[in-house]
Structures are given as structure tokens and as C-alpha cells.
Coordinates of C-alpha atoms in Angstrom, one line a residue:
Chain A
M338 CA -7.9 -61.5 101.8
I339 CA -6.1 -59.2 99.4
L340 CA -2.4 -58.5 99.5
T341 CA -0.8 -55.1 98.6
V342 CA 2.9 -54.7 98.2
T343 CA 4.7 -51.4 98.9
L344 CA 8.4 -51.7 98.6
N345 CA 8.9 -48.0 99.2
T346 CA 6.6 -47.2 102.1
A347 CA 6.6 -43.7 103.7
L348 CA 5.2 -41.6 106.4
D349 CA 3.4 -38.9 104.6
I350 CA 3.4 -35.7 106.7
T351 CA 1.4 -32.6 105.8
Y352 CA 2.3 -29.1 107.2
R353 CA 0.2 -26.1 106.9
V354 CA 2.0 -22.7 106.8
R355 CA 0.7 -19.3 106.1
D356 CA 3.1 -18.4 103.3
L357 CA 6.2 -20.5 102.4
R358 CA 9.2 -18.2 101.7
P359 CA 12.7 -19.6 101.1
H360 CA 15.3 -18.7 103.7
A361 CA 12.6 -17.6 106.3
S362 CA 11.5 -19.3 109.5
H363 CA 7.9 -20.7 109.5
R364 CA 5.6 -21.7 112.3
V365 CA 3.6 -24.8 111.2
S366 CA 0.0 -24.3 112.2
E367 CA -1.2 -27.9 111.6
V368 CA 0.6 -31.2 111.3
T369 CA -1.1 -34.4 110.0
E370 CA 0.6 -37.7 109.2
R371 CA -0.4 -41.1 107.9
P372 CA 1.2 -44.2 106.4
G373 CA 2.0 -43.6 102.7
G374 CA 3.3 -45.3 99.6
K375 CA 0.8 -46.5 97.0
G376 CA 0.1 -50.0 98.3
L377 CA -0.7 -48.7 101.8
N378 CA -3.1 -46.2 100.3
V379 CA -4.8 -49.0 98.2
A380 CA -5.0 -51.1 101.4
R381 CA -6.7 -48.3 103.3
V382 CA -9.4 -47.9 100.6
L383 CA -9.9 -51.7 100.4
A384 CA -10.4 -51.8 104.1
A385 CA -12.9 -49.0 104.0
L386 CA -14.8 -51.0 101.3
G387 CA -15.0 -53.9 103.8
H388 CA -12.2 -56.1 102.5
E389 CA -9.6 -57.7 104.6
V390 CA -6.1 -56.7 103.4
T391 CA -2.6 -57.7 104.3
V392 CA 0.2 -55.2 103.6
T393 CA 3.7 -56.1 102.9
G394 CA 6.9 -54.3 101.7
F395 CA 9.6 -52.8 103.9
A396 CA 9.5 -50.8 107.2
G397 CA 12.5 -49.6 109.2
G398 CA 13.7 -47.3 111.9
A399 CA 11.5 -45.0 114.1
T400 CA 9.5 -43.8 111.1
G401 CA 8.8 -47.4 110.1
R402 CA 7.5 -48.1 113.6
V403 CA 5.1 -45.1 113.3
V404 CA 3.9 -46.4 109.9
Q405 CA 3.2 -49.8 111.4
E406 CA 1.4 -48.5 114.5
Q407 CA -0.8 -46.2 112.4
L408 CA -1.5 -49.0 109.8
T409 CA -2.8 -51.5 112.3
A410 CA -4.9 -48.9 114.0
A411 CA -7.2 -49.1 110.9
P412 CA -9.6 -52.1 111.2
G413 CA -9.2 -54.7 108.5
V414 CA -5.5 -54.1 107.8
V415 CA -3.0 -56.8 108.7
D416 CA 0.7 -55.7 108.9
A417 CA 3.2 -58.1 107.2
L418 CA 5.9 -55.5 106.5
V419 CA 9.4 -56.9 106.5
P420 CA 12.0 -55.2 108.6
V421 CA 14.9 -53.2 107.0
T422 CA 17.9 -51.7 108.8
G423 CA 17.5 -48.3 107.2
A424 CA 14.8 -45.8 108.2
T425 CA 11.5 -45.6 106.3
R426 CA 11.4 -42.3 104.4
R427 CA 9.3 -39.3 105.4
T428 CA 7.6 -37.2 102.7
I429 CA 6.6 -33.7 103.7
A430 CA 3.9 -31.7 101.9
V431 CA 4.1 -28.1 102.9
V432 CA 0.7 -26.5 102.1
D433 CA 0.8 -22.8 101.6
E434 CA -2.4 -21.3 103.0
Q435 CA -2.3 -18.2 100.9
S436 CA -1.9 -19.8 97.5
G437 CA -3.2 -23.3 98.4
D438 CA -0.1 -24.7 96.6
T439 CA 2.0 -27.5 97.9
T440 CA 5.8 -27.8 98.2
Q441 CA 7.0 -31.4 98.4
L442 CA 10.2 -32.7 100.3
N443 CA 10.8 -36.4 99.8
E444 CA 13.4 -38.3 101.8
P445 CA 15.4 -40.9 99.9
G446 CA 14.4 -43.8 102.1
P447 CA 16.6 -46.8 103.1
T448 CA 18.8 -48.8 100.7
V449 CA 17.5 -52.4 100.8
T450 CA 20.3 -55.0 101.2
P451 CA 20.4 -58.2 99.1
A452 CA 19.6 -60.2 102.3
E453 CA 16.6 -58.0 103.0
W454 CA 15.4 -58.3 99.5
S455 CA 15.7 -62.2 99.8
A456 CA 13.8 -62.1 103.1
F457 CA 11.0 -60.1 101.5
Q458 CA 10.7 -62.5 98.5
E459 CA 10.4 -65.4 100.9
A460 CA 7.8 -63.6 103.0
Y461 CA 5.8 -62.7 99.8
E462 CA 5.8 -66.3 98.6
D463 CA 4.6 -67.5 102.0
L464 CA 1.8 -65.0 102.0
L465 CA 0.5 -65.6 98.5
P466 CA -1.4 -69.0 99.0
S467 CA -4.0 -67.4 101.2
M468 CA -4.6 -64.4 99.0
A469 CA -7.5 -63.8 96.5
A470 CA -5.5 -61.1 94.6
V471 CA -2.3 -59.1 94.9
A472 CA -1.4 -55.5 94.0
L473 CA 2.3 -54.5 93.4
C474 CA 2.4 -50.7 93.8
G475 CA 4.8 -47.8 93.4
S476 CA 8.5 -47.2 92.8
L477 CA 11.4 -49.4 93.7
P478 CA 13.6 -48.4 96.6
P479 CA 17.4 -48.2 96.2
G480 CA 19.0 -51.7 96.3
V481 CA 16.0 -53.6 94.9
P482 CA 16.7 -54.9 91.3
V483 CA 14.9 -53.2 88.5
G484 CA 13.4 -56.6 87.5
A485 CA 11.9 -57.0 91.0
Y486 CA 8.2 -56.6 89.9
A487 CA 8.7 -59.1 87.0
G488 CA 9.8 -61.7 89.5
L489 CA 6.9 -60.9 91.9
V490 CA 4.4 -61.1 89.0
R491 CA 5.8 -64.6 88.0
T492 CA 5.6 -65.8 91.7
A493 CA 2.0 -64.7 91.9
R494 CA 1.1 -66.3 88.6
A495 CA 2.8 -69.6 89.7
A496 CA 0.7 -69.5 92.9
G497 CA -2.5 -68.9 90.8
V498 CA -3.1 -65.5 92.4
P499 CA -4.4 -62.6 90.1
V500 CA -1.8 -59.8 90.1
L501 CA -2.2 -56.1 89.4
L502 CA 0.9 -54.0 88.7
D503 CA 0.9 -50.2 89.2
T504 CA 4.3 -48.7 88.6
S505 CA 6.2 -46.8 85.9
G506 CA 9.4 -46.7 83.8
E507 CA 11.7 -49.6 83.5
A508 CA 10.1 -51.5 86.4
L509 CA 6.8 -51.4 84.5
R510 CA 8.4 -52.3 81.2
R511 CA 10.0 -55.4 82.7
G512 CA 6.9 -56.2 84.9
V513 CA 4.6 -56.2 81.9
A514 CA 6.7 -58.8 80.1
A515 CA 6.0 -61.1 83.0
R516 CA 2.3 -61.1 82.1
P517 CA 0.4 -59.5 85.0
D518 CA -3.4 -59.7 85.0
I519 CA -3.9 -56.0 85.2
I520 CA -1.7 -52.9 84.8
K521 CA -3.1 -49.4 85.6
P522 CA -0.8 -46.8 84.0
N523 CA -1.7 -43.1 83.6
A524 CA -1.4 -41.6 80.1
D525 CA 2.2 -40.5 80.6
E526 CA 3.4 -43.9 82.0
L527 CA 1.6 -45.6 79.1
A528 CA 3.2 -43.3 76.6
E529 CA 6.6 -44.1 78.1
L530 CA 5.9 -47.8 77.9
T531 CA 4.6 -47.9 74.4
G532 CA 5.9 -44.8 72.7
S533 CA 2.4 -43.9 71.6
H534 CA 0.6 -40.8 72.9
E535 CA -2.8 -42.0 71.5
P536 CA -4.3 -43.6 74.7
L537 CA -6.6 -46.2 73.0
R538 CA -3.8 -47.4 70.6
A539 CA -1.3 -47.4 73.5
T540 CA -3.7 -49.4 75.8
Q541 CA -4.0 -52.0 73.1
D542 CA -0.3 -52.0 72.5
A543 CA 0.4 -52.6 76.3
R544 CA -1.8 -55.7 76.1
R545 CA 0.4 -57.0 73.3
R546 CA 3.5 -56.5 75.5
G547 CA 2.1 -59.0 78.0
A548 CA -0.6 -57.4 80.3
R549 CA -3.8 -59.4 80.3
A550 CA -5.8 -56.3 80.9
V551 CA -4.8 -52.6 80.7
V552 CA -6.7 -49.9 82.6
T553 CA -5.4 -46.5 81.7
S554 CA -6.2 -43.5 83.9
L555 CA -7.1 -40.4 81.9
G556 CA -7.2 -38.2 84.9
A557 CA -10.5 -36.2 85.2
E558 CA -11.8 -38.0 82.1
G559 CA -12.0 -41.4 83.8
L560 CA -10.6 -44.7 82.7
L561 CA -10.0 -46.6 79.4
A562 CA -9.8 -50.4 79.7
A563 CA -8.8 -53.2 77.3
S564 CA -9.2 -56.8 78.3
P565 CA -9.9 -60.2 76.7
E566 CA -13.6 -59.6 77.7
G567 CA -13.8 -56.3 75.8
R568 CA -12.9 -52.6 75.7
W569 CA -14.6 -49.8 77.7
R570 CA -14.4 -46.2 78.5
A571 CA -15.7 -45.1 82.0
T572 CA -16.4 -41.4 82.5
P573 CA -17.5 -39.6 85.7
P574 CA -20.8 -37.7 85.5
S575 CA -19.1 -34.3 85.8
R576 CA -15.7 -32.9 86.2
V577 CA -14.8 -32.9 89.9
H578 CA -12.6 -30.3 91.6
G579 CA -10.3 -31.0 94.5
N580 CA -7.0 -32.7 95.4
P581 CA -6.1 -35.6 93.0
T582 CA -3.6 -37.1 95.5
G583 CA -4.4 -40.8 95.9
A584 CA -7.1 -40.9 93.2
G585 CA -5.1 -43.4 91.2
D586 CA -4.6 -45.6 94.4
S587 CA -8.4 -45.5 94.9
A588 CA -8.9 -46.6 91.3
V589 CA -6.6 -49.6 92.0
A590 CA -8.6 -50.5 95.1
G591 CA -11.8 -50.3 93.0
L592 CA -10.4 -52.6 90.3
L593 CA -9.0 -55.1 92.8
S594 CA -12.2 -55.3 94.9
G595 CA -14.2 -55.7 91.8
L596 CA -11.9 -58.5 90.7
V597 CA -12.2 -60.5 93.9
E598 CA -15.9 -59.9 94.0
Q599 CA -16.0 -61.2 90.4
L600 CA -17.9 -58.2 89.1
P601 CA -18.3 -57.8 85.4
W602 CA -15.7 -55.3 83.9
P603 CA -18.2 -52.4 83.5
D604 CA -19.1 -52.6 87.2
R605 CA -15.4 -52.7 88.2
L606 CA -14.7 -49.7 86.1
A607 CA -17.7 -47.8 87.4
R608 CA -16.5 -48.5 91.0
A609 CA -13.0 -47.4 90.2
V610 CA -14.0 -44.1 88.6
A611 CA -16.5 -43.3 91.4
L612 CA -13.8 -44.1 94.1
S613 CA -11.3 -41.9 92.2
A614 CA -13.7 -39.0 92.0
A615 CA -14.8 -39.4 95.6
T616 CA -11.1 -39.2 96.6
V617 CA -10.6 -36.0 94.6
L618 CA -13.6 -34.5 96.5
A619 CA -12.5 -35.6 100.0
P620 CA -11.3 -32.8 102.3
V621 CA -8.2 -34.9 103.4
A622 CA -5.8 -35.8 100.6
G623 CA -5.9 -39.6 99.8
E624 CA -9.1 -40.4 101.6
F625 CA -12.4 -40.8 99.8
D626 CA -15.8 -39.3 100.7
P627 CA -18.1 -42.3 101.3
S628 CA -21.4 -40.4 100.5
A629 CA -19.9 -38.9 97.3
Y630 CA -18.8 -42.5 96.3
A631 CA -22.3 -43.9 96.9
E632 CA -23.9 -41.1 95.0
L633 CA -21.4 -41.2 92.0
R634 CA -21.3 -45.0 91.6
G635 CA -24.6 -45.3 89.8
R636 CA -23.8 -42.2 87.6
V637 CA -20.5 -43.3 85.9
A638 CA -21.1 -43.7 82.2
V639 CA -19.4 -47.0 80.9
T640 CA -19.4 -47.3 77.1
S641 CA -18.1 -50.1 75.0
E642 CA -15.2 -49.1 72.7
V643 CA -15.4 -50.6 69.3
T644 CA -12.4 -48.9 67.6
A645 CA -10.2 -51.4 65.9
A646 CA -6.8 -52.1 67.5
Chain B
M713 CA 25.6 -33.8 138.3
I714 CA 24.1 -30.8 136.4
L715 CA 20.4 -30.6 135.5
T716 CA 19.2 -29.0 132.4
V717 CA 15.5 -28.2 131.8
T718 CA 13.9 -28.1 128.3
L719 CA 10.2 -27.7 128.5
N720 CA 9.9 -27.4 124.7
T721 CA 12.1 -30.3 123.5
A722 CA 12.3 -31.0 119.7
L723 CA 13.7 -33.4 117.2
D724 CA 15.9 -31.2 115.0
I725 CA 15.9 -32.5 111.4
T726 CA 18.2 -31.1 108.7
Y727 CA 17.4 -31.7 105.0
R728 CA 19.8 -30.9 102.2
V729 CA 18.1 -30.1 98.8
R730 CA 19.7 -28.7 95.7
D731 CA 17.5 -25.6 95.3
L732 CA 14.4 -25.0 97.3
R733 CA 11.6 -23.6 95.1
P734 CA 8.1 -23.1 96.5
H735 CA 5.4 -25.4 94.9
A736 CA 8.0 -27.8 93.4
S737 CA 8.8 -31.3 94.4
H738 CA 12.3 -31.9 95.9
R739 CA 14.4 -35.0 96.5
V740 CA 16.2 -34.7 99.9
S741 CA 19.8 -35.8 99.3
E742 CA 20.8 -36.0 103.0
V743 CA 18.8 -36.3 106.3
T744 CA 20.3 -35.7 109.7
E745 CA 18.4 -35.6 113.0
R746 CA 19.3 -35.1 116.6
P747 CA 17.6 -34.1 119.9
G748 CA 17.0 -30.4 120.1
G749 CA 15.7 -27.6 122.3
K750 CA 18.2 -25.4 124.2
G751 CA 18.6 -27.5 127.3
L752 CA 19.3 -30.6 125.4
N753 CA 22.0 -28.8 123.4
V754 CA 23.5 -27.5 126.6
A755 CA 23.5 -31.0 128.1
R756 CA 25.3 -32.4 125.0
V757 CA 28.1 -29.8 125.3
L758 CA 28.4 -30.4 129.1
A759 CA 28.7 -34.2 128.5
A760 CA 31.4 -33.5 125.9
L761 CA 33.2 -31.5 128.5
G762 CA 33.2 -34.5 130.8
H763 CA 30.3 -33.5 133.1
E764 CA 27.4 -35.8 134.1
V765 CA 24.1 -34.3 133.1
T766 CA 20.5 -35.1 133.8
V767 CA 18.0 -33.7 131.3
T768 CA 14.4 -33.1 132.1
G769 CA 11.4 -31.4 130.5
F770 CA 8.7 -33.1 128.4
A771 CA 8.8 -35.8 125.7
G772 CA 5.8 -37.4 124.0
G773 CA 4.7 -39.4 121.0
A774 CA 6.8 -41.2 118.5
T775 CA 9.1 -38.1 118.1
G776 CA 9.6 -38.0 121.8
R777 CA 10.7 -41.6 121.8
V778 CA 13.3 -40.9 119.1
V779 CA 14.6 -37.9 121.1
Q780 CA 14.9 -40.1 124.2
E781 CA 16.7 -42.9 122.3
Q782 CA 19.2 -40.5 120.7
L783 CA 19.8 -38.7 124.0
T784 CA 20.7 -41.7 126.0
A785 CA 23.0 -42.9 123.2
A786 CA 25.4 -40.1 124.2
P787 CA 27.6 -41.0 127.2
G788 CA 27.1 -38.9 130.3
V789 CA 23.5 -37.9 129.7
V790 CA 20.7 -39.2 132.0
D791 CA 17.2 -39.0 130.6
A792 CA 14.6 -37.8 133.2
L793 CA 12.1 -36.3 130.6
V794 CA 8.5 -36.4 131.8
P795 CA 5.9 -38.0 129.5
V796 CA 3.2 -35.9 127.8
T797 CA 0.3 -37.1 125.8
G798 CA 1.0 -34.8 122.8
A799 CA 3.8 -35.5 120.4
T800 CA 7.2 -33.7 120.8
R801 CA 7.7 -31.2 117.9
R802 CA 9.9 -31.6 114.9
T803 CA 11.9 -28.7 113.5
I804 CA 13.0 -29.0 109.9
A805 CA 15.9 -26.9 108.6
V806 CA 16.0 -27.2 104.8
V807 CA 19.5 -26.3 103.6
D808 CA 19.6 -25.1 100.0
E809 CA 22.9 -26.4 98.5
Q810 CA 23.0 -23.6 95.8
S811 CA 22.7 -20.6 98.1
G812 CA 23.7 -22.2 101.4
D813 CA 20.7 -20.6 103.0
T814 CA 18.3 -22.4 105.4
T815 CA 14.5 -22.4 105.4
Q816 CA 13.0 -23.3 108.8
L817 CA 9.8 -25.2 109.5
N818 CA 8.9 -25.5 113.2
E819 CA 6.0 -27.7 114.4
P820 CA 4.0 -26.2 117.3
G821 CA 4.6 -29.1 119.7
P822 CA 2.2 -30.5 122.3
T823 CA 0.0 -28.5 124.6
V824 CA 0.9 -29.4 128.2
T825 CA -2.0 -30.2 130.4
P826 CA -2.3 -28.9 134.0
A827 CA -1.7 -32.5 135.3
E828 CA 1.4 -32.9 133.2
W829 CA 2.7 -29.5 134.4
S830 CA 2.2 -30.6 138.0
A831 CA 3.9 -33.9 137.3
F832 CA 6.9 -32.1 135.9
Q833 CA 7.2 -29.7 138.9
E834 CA 7.2 -32.7 141.3
A835 CA 9.8 -34.5 139.2
Y836 CA 11.9 -31.3 139.1
E837 CA 11.7 -30.9 142.9
D838 CA 12.7 -34.6 143.4
L839 CA 15.8 -34.2 141.1
L840 CA 17.1 -30.9 142.6
P841 CA 18.7 -32.2 145.8
S842 CA 21.4 -34.2 143.9
M843 CA 22.3 -31.4 141.5
A844 CA 25.3 -29.0 141.6
A845 CA 23.5 -26.5 139.3
V846 CA 20.5 -26.2 137.1
A847 CA 19.9 -24.5 133.7
L848 CA 16.4 -23.5 132.6
C849 CA 16.4 -23.1 128.9
G850 CA 14.3 -22.0 126.0
S851 CA 10.7 -21.1 125.3
L852 CA 7.6 -22.3 127.1
P853 CA 5.3 -24.7 125.3
P854 CA 1.5 -24.0 125.1
G855 CA -0.2 -24.9 128.4
V856 CA 2.7 -24.0 130.7
P857 CA 2.0 -20.8 132.6
V858 CA 4.1 -17.7 131.7
G859 CA 5.3 -17.6 135.3
A860 CA 6.7 -21.1 135.0
Y861 CA 10.4 -20.2 135.1
A862 CA 9.9 -17.8 138.1
G863 CA 8.5 -20.8 140.0
L864 CA 11.3 -23.1 138.9
V865 CA 13.9 -20.5 139.9
R866 CA 12.3 -20.2 143.4
T867 CA 12.2 -24.0 143.9
A868 CA 16.0 -24.2 142.9
R869 CA 16.9 -21.4 145.3
A870 CA 14.9 -23.0 148.1
A871 CA 16.9 -26.2 147.5
G872 CA 20.1 -24.2 147.5
V873 CA 21.0 -25.1 143.9
P874 CA 22.5 -22.4 141.7
V875 CA 20.2 -21.7 138.8
L876 CA 20.9 -20.2 135.3
L877 CA 17.9 -18.9 133.2
D878 CA 18.2 -18.6 129.4
T879 CA 14.8 -17.5 127.9
S880 CA 13.2 -14.4 126.5
G881 CA 10.2 -12.1 126.6
E882 CA 7.7 -12.3 129.5
A883 CA 9.0 -15.6 130.7
L884 CA 12.4 -13.9 131.2
R885 CA 10.9 -10.8 132.8
R886 CA 9.0 -12.9 135.4
G887 CA 11.9 -15.3 135.9
V888 CA 14.4 -12.5 136.6
A889 CA 12.1 -11.2 139.4
A890 CA 12.5 -14.6 141.1
R891 CA 16.3 -13.8 141.5
P892 CA 18.2 -16.5 139.4
D893 CA 21.9 -16.7 139.9
I894 CA 22.7 -16.1 136.2
I895 CA 20.8 -15.0 133.1
K896 CA 22.3 -15.1 129.7
P897 CA 20.3 -12.9 127.3
N898 CA 21.5 -11.8 123.9
A899 CA 21.4 -8.0 123.1
D900 CA 17.9 -8.1 121.7
E901 CA 16.5 -10.1 124.7
L902 CA 18.2 -7.8 127.1
A903 CA 16.9 -4.7 125.3
E904 CA 13.3 -6.1 125.5
L905 CA 13.8 -6.8 129.2
T906 CA 15.2 -3.4 130.1
G907 CA 14.2 -1.0 127.4
S908 CA 17.8 0.0 126.9
H909 CA 19.8 -0.7 123.7
E910 CA 23.1 0.2 125.4
P911 CA 24.4 -3.3 126.5
L912 CA 26.5 -2.3 129.5
R913 CA 23.8 -0.1 130.9
A914 CA 21.2 -2.8 130.2
T915 CA 23.3 -5.5 131.7
Q916 CA 23.6 -3.5 134.9
D917 CA 19.8 -2.7 134.8
A918 CA 19.0 -6.5 134.5
R919 CA 20.9 -7.1 137.7
R920 CA 18.8 -4.5 139.5
R921 CA 15.7 -6.4 138.3
G922 CA 16.8 -9.4 140.3
A923 CA 19.5 -11.4 138.4
R924 CA 22.6 -12.0 140.6
A925 CA 24.8 -12.1 137.5
V926 CA 24.0 -11.1 133.9
V927 CA 26.0 -12.5 131.0
T928 CA 25.0 -10.8 127.8
S929 CA 25.9 -12.3 124.5
L930 CA 27.2 -9.8 121.9
G931 CA 27.3 -12.4 119.1
A932 CA 30.6 -12.4 117.3
E933 CA 32.0 -9.8 119.8
G934 CA 31.8 -12.1 122.7
L935 CA 30.2 -11.7 126.2
L936 CA 29.6 -8.9 128.6
A937 CA 29.2 -9.9 132.3
A938 CA 28.1 -8.1 135.4
S939 CA 28.2 -9.9 138.8
P940 CA 28.7 -9.0 142.5
E941 CA 32.4 -10.1 141.9
G942 CA 32.9 -7.6 139.1
R943 CA 32.2 -6.7 135.5
W944 CA 34.1 -8.1 132.5
R945 CA 34.1 -8.1 128.7
A946 CA 35.3 -11.4 127.0
T947 CA 36.3 -11.2 123.3
P948 CA 37.3 -14.0 120.9
P949 CA 40.8 -13.5 119.4
S950 CA 39.4 -13.0 115.9
R951 CA 36.0 -12.9 114.2
V952 CA 35.0 -16.5 113.4
H953 CA 32.8 -17.5 110.4
G954 CA 30.4 -20.4 110.3
N955 CA 27.0 -21.4 111.5
P956 CA 26.0 -19.7 114.8
T957 CA 23.3 -22.3 115.6
G958 CA 23.8 -23.5 119.1
A959 CA 26.6 -21.0 119.9
G960 CA 24.5 -19.5 122.8
D961 CA 23.8 -23.0 124.2
S962 CA 27.5 -23.7 124.2
A963 CA 28.1 -20.5 126.1
V964 CA 25.6 -21.6 128.7
A965 CA 27.4 -24.9 129.0
G966 CA 30.7 -23.0 129.5
L967 CA 29.2 -20.8 132.2
L968 CA 27.5 -23.7 134.0
S969 CA 30.6 -26.0 133.9
G970 CA 32.7 -23.1 135.2
L971 CA 30.2 -22.5 138.0
V972 CA 30.3 -26.1 139.3
E973 CA 34.1 -26.2 138.9
Q974 CA 34.2 -23.0 141.0
L975 CA 36.3 -21.2 138.3
P976 CA 36.8 -17.5 138.8
W977 CA 34.5 -15.4 136.5
P978 CA 37.2 -14.5 134.0
D979 CA 38.0 -18.2 133.4
R980 CA 34.3 -19.0 133.1
L981 CA 33.8 -16.3 130.5
A982 CA 36.9 -17.4 128.5
R983 CA 35.6 -20.9 128.4
A984 CA 32.1 -19.8 127.4
V985 CA 33.5 -17.5 124.6
A986 CA 35.9 -20.2 123.3
L987 CA 33.1 -22.9 123.3
S988 CA 30.8 -20.5 121.4
A989 CA 33.4 -19.7 118.8
A990 CA 34.3 -23.4 118.4
T991 CA 30.6 -24.1 117.9
V992 CA 30.4 -21.5 115.1
L993 CA 33.4 -23.2 113.5
A994 CA 32.1 -26.8 113.7
P995 CA 31.0 -28.4 110.4
V996 CA 27.8 -29.7 112.0
A997 CA 25.4 -27.1 113.4
G998 CA 25.2 -27.1 117.2
E999 CA 28.3 -29.2 117.8
F1000 CA 31.7 -27.7 118.8
D1001 CA 35.1 -28.4 117.3
P1002 CA 37.2 -29.7 120.3
S1003 CA 40.6 -28.7 118.8
A1004 CA 39.3 -25.2 118.0
Y1005 CA 38.0 -25.0 121.6
A1006 CA 41.4 -26.1 123.0
E1007 CA 43.2 -23.6 120.7
L1008 CA 40.9 -20.7 121.4
R1009 CA 40.5 -21.1 125.1
G1010 CA 43.8 -19.5 126.0
R1011 CA 43.4 -16.7 123.5
V1012 CA 40.1 -15.1 124.7
A1013 CA 40.7 -11.6 125.9
V1014 CA 38.9 -10.9 129.3
T1015 CA 39.1 -7.3 130.4
S1016 CA 37.6 -5.7 133.5
E1017 CA 34.9 -3.1 132.8
V1018 CA 35.1 -0.2 135.1
T1019 CA 32.3 2.0 133.5
A1020 CA 29.9 3.2 136.2
A1021 CA 26.4 1.7 136.3

């Protein structure tokens, strides 16, 4: 069983309209909705890969109820979300059919009370002993202390459970100092953490700050990894075109599944890159195309990086 | 007890954003939501006036559940909505704080099946005997036949229950032919029905098409009414500025409450105009300001119209 943590869950709603014009009235031609927030996306991909996943974090109000109903409709996903009084946020992506562009409206989400945050920490500690790995994903909701991930990393390490951290800003900076097993920043997040815009140098630097392994997403160019076992660059066979929403979450699912299956690093990275590319290629944002994944997986180039730190 | 029918119920959501720009990402600073659809708005105003109201129509999915929960939280409103398989639509009004303008996104709503439409008609017929009046409000959802309101008007008349019809287009044209007691078109809807852009002439013409009384909304200029008891023009004491959302629904509530209280027509019209103006003045769209209503009610000018038909 793998645990994913999403403190800032959401209901992701997508509207299709013909042509979005401010101050006009629009008929939405198509509505799709699904549970959102990075950890829930990771869980969905893990479940599709055949892993059993427990999801925790917060859910509240009518929107939280919908998130929970839709989550447990997927086979392989166990709902361990902790209730909050406030309502889970909605995010609305308005896709303009004429331009193909998207306008995003994000609700603020509930403010978590100190009592709710304590209840979550207890639930998390109770869940850990039966987990093979845990992923801490996404931004922190209002009310949760900025050192939250650092505490959750320490709790996982004390329980002997490998922990992956995928967040940004100050939450990442503090979390890294608590020595997570893997962090998966993108180039911007890594530059903010280390002050360096040179990805290989910054990846190495992030390890010195406390992360056991650093896997940096280079977008369409794949992943760069530094770990005690070595350094690699994993590159998709060709540039893929499509919707990059959720590609980073699919990479996290690839890394985590590879970790619990005890795959060597090059195989984990190949899986993560193939899943990412298959997510960009999928017609629905945030899902991956299984046949593209199967086809791409053997064609990711993983090369050892020998540049000095 | 008064019955209001809303076949196309909605959850009306309002988002405040700083400055809506297509293809950008926006943080919503404030979210408000409430049950919507004309008949539900009418019911809320009737309840605030101290009347007991039953609401029927359709509700489905998670959004329908929220609509029902919020409806019955208001004292005086009885929920008799009929379940549908599809999900009740959301409407999203995005208010731009910089310009004050609103961008509207309206979901299509569920398609009603023939079995669901039959179930509604049975429920409606069962509800009628205990009602003092019924209002049929708003557009028809997909799947409901265009002659739906004509049938519902006939059923009410057969049960001896006075019926007010507030809709537009072909649904209004067919509904009028079934001889409702009151219709409440605005000037555009009336022009579409009669072909005449001269309100007094068109109001008279709509009576000849079957409506016993016609109350035409002239927007900020008040109401024009033609009935077997006479013809009147009701004008607010001064032009009011604010948000006209729901002003028409408040007028319907004023007319209906005046009907069941057996007020003379001039008093009904004064109430309807004062409620409309107090709705425009209210800080929250679709609600009315009770003190403004009390103050305006005695100051509406109602004059008899003697122009020949």
C-alpha cells in the first residue's frame, strides 16, 4: 500500500465554451469534473498501474463529499481523507474552443483549524505503519503551518517509511531540511530553493540541503536525477505535444511505484518519463494514455551523468 | 400555501476576482452560492414576506443535493423537487472587482427523460389541491416538451388554482393559449409574443391571446397591467440604481402574494414594484432590502390607464 497526502484537495471542473469574452454570458457546452490536487492525481495514476493506494489530506462541505465519492469510484483507491468544517475548493478551467486556451478560476479553499491539523497528524501517524511509501504533494492550505511538510517527513522517517516530497517555496525549503528520501522539483522550484539556474548544479545542491535523492523535471526534456546510487538524465524519444497538466504528478507516481517495486534508478526514471509523456498525449487532462505509456517505456534514453558536482 | 415550479433549477455561484483576463489564472477572493432558477427566487421572496411556499421542479446529482439542503435551510420553504438522474446545473457569475462587470458561465443542466417528466406531472397534480396559487417560472430544460407550460396551466385551471406564467419564447406562446390567470413578460418577451413594440398595445394583445391578466415589466419604469378589472401603470418614486438580478422574480412574488391575499390590483402592483426596486437596491443580488421595501411601498404611483385597446 502507498500513501499519498493532499492537504489542499480540490474538485477540478473543466468547462468548454466557444469563445470566452469578459462581461458576456456564455453557455457551457461540456462539463467534466474529477477529484484534484496533486496527491489525488498521483493516487489515480498509481491505481492505474495496479498499486493499492490510500489517500489522505482534508475534505469538507458538499464539494468534499463529491471528491470522496468520485475517488472511491476508482478501483484500488482507499479514502482516508480527514474532515474539515470548511468546503473543499473548486478549480474551474474554462477552455476556449476557438483558441484552445484555458482561463483558470481557483477557489481559496477552507482554512484548516489547529484542531483539524492535529487530527490530520494523528490520522497520518496511524496510517504510516502499513505503508510501503508516502508522497507529500502540493501546496499548503490556509491555517496549516509552513513547516507542516518538515514535520510529516520526520514522522515518516521515524516510522521507517520512504517519503517523497513534491511542493514548492518555503514549504519545500523547510521540508528538504527534514531529509526526505526524494524531492521532485521542476527547474523553477529548484532555482528558487537553491538560487542556481543551472539544473545539474542545483540538483546536486538540493541534495546537500538534505534530500537523499533529487529528481528535477526539465519539462519536455525529461528528468535529471541525483542520488547516492548515481546521477542520470532520462529523455523521452521525441518531443510530445499535448496538455502538460498532471505530467509532473504522473512522474511522481512513476518514481514511487518504482521505489516500492525496488526497481533500479534508471528503470524508475524511464517509467516516470514515459508516464509523463503519455499524460501529455492523453486526450483528457491529467490522465495517461496506456498504449502510449507501453510504447514509450522502452524508448526513454537514460544516460549516466558524470559531470562533477 | 403557494406552489412555485422551477423546471430548470440551478445552483447560482458568484465569484469575486480582481480583474478577469482570458487565458490567465485567477485566485477567487470570495465565493457565495445559493439555490437559483426563477421559481426558487420567487419562493425565497414569498417566504420572506411570511407566506408558506412549496417548491417543485427537478433536482439531481451533487449540485441538486446542495440546492435542496440550502432551500430547506430557509424557514417557510417546503422542498417537493422531483429527482432526475442528471446533475442540476451550476451558473457562475464572475464579478470583476476592477470594473464591477460580471461574466456569466451557465452549465446546460440535465436532460429530463420522458419517465422523469411524467413523474413530475404526477407530483404536480398531487400538490395542486392544497395550493392557493401556483407560479410556473423560467426556461424549459432539455427533454421537456415545448408545450409543457400549456399542460401545467390546464392542470392548474382544472384544479381551480390560479396560475401565473413567467417564461419566454415558444413556451410562453403556447402557455398563453392555455389561458393562465397572469403572465408577467418584460417588454422584449412581450414584443416577441405579440410582434408589437408598443407596450400598452402589446399588453392588450397578449390578453386577447389567452392571458386573463398581463403584467408587463418596463424595467426601471415599473409595471403596466391589463386585467378584466382595469388597466394600470405602477411607477417607482425615483429611478433606483443597483443590481437588477432577481427584480423580475421579486415582482412575481409581489403579484402572487397580492393575489392570495385578495388585494385589489393597484395594491398588488404597488407591492410588486416596491419589491422589485428593493431588490435592485439590495447589496446581494436577488435578495431584497426589507427597509427599502417598507419605505417604497407607500410611494409607488399607480395610475389608471384609459387608452383604448
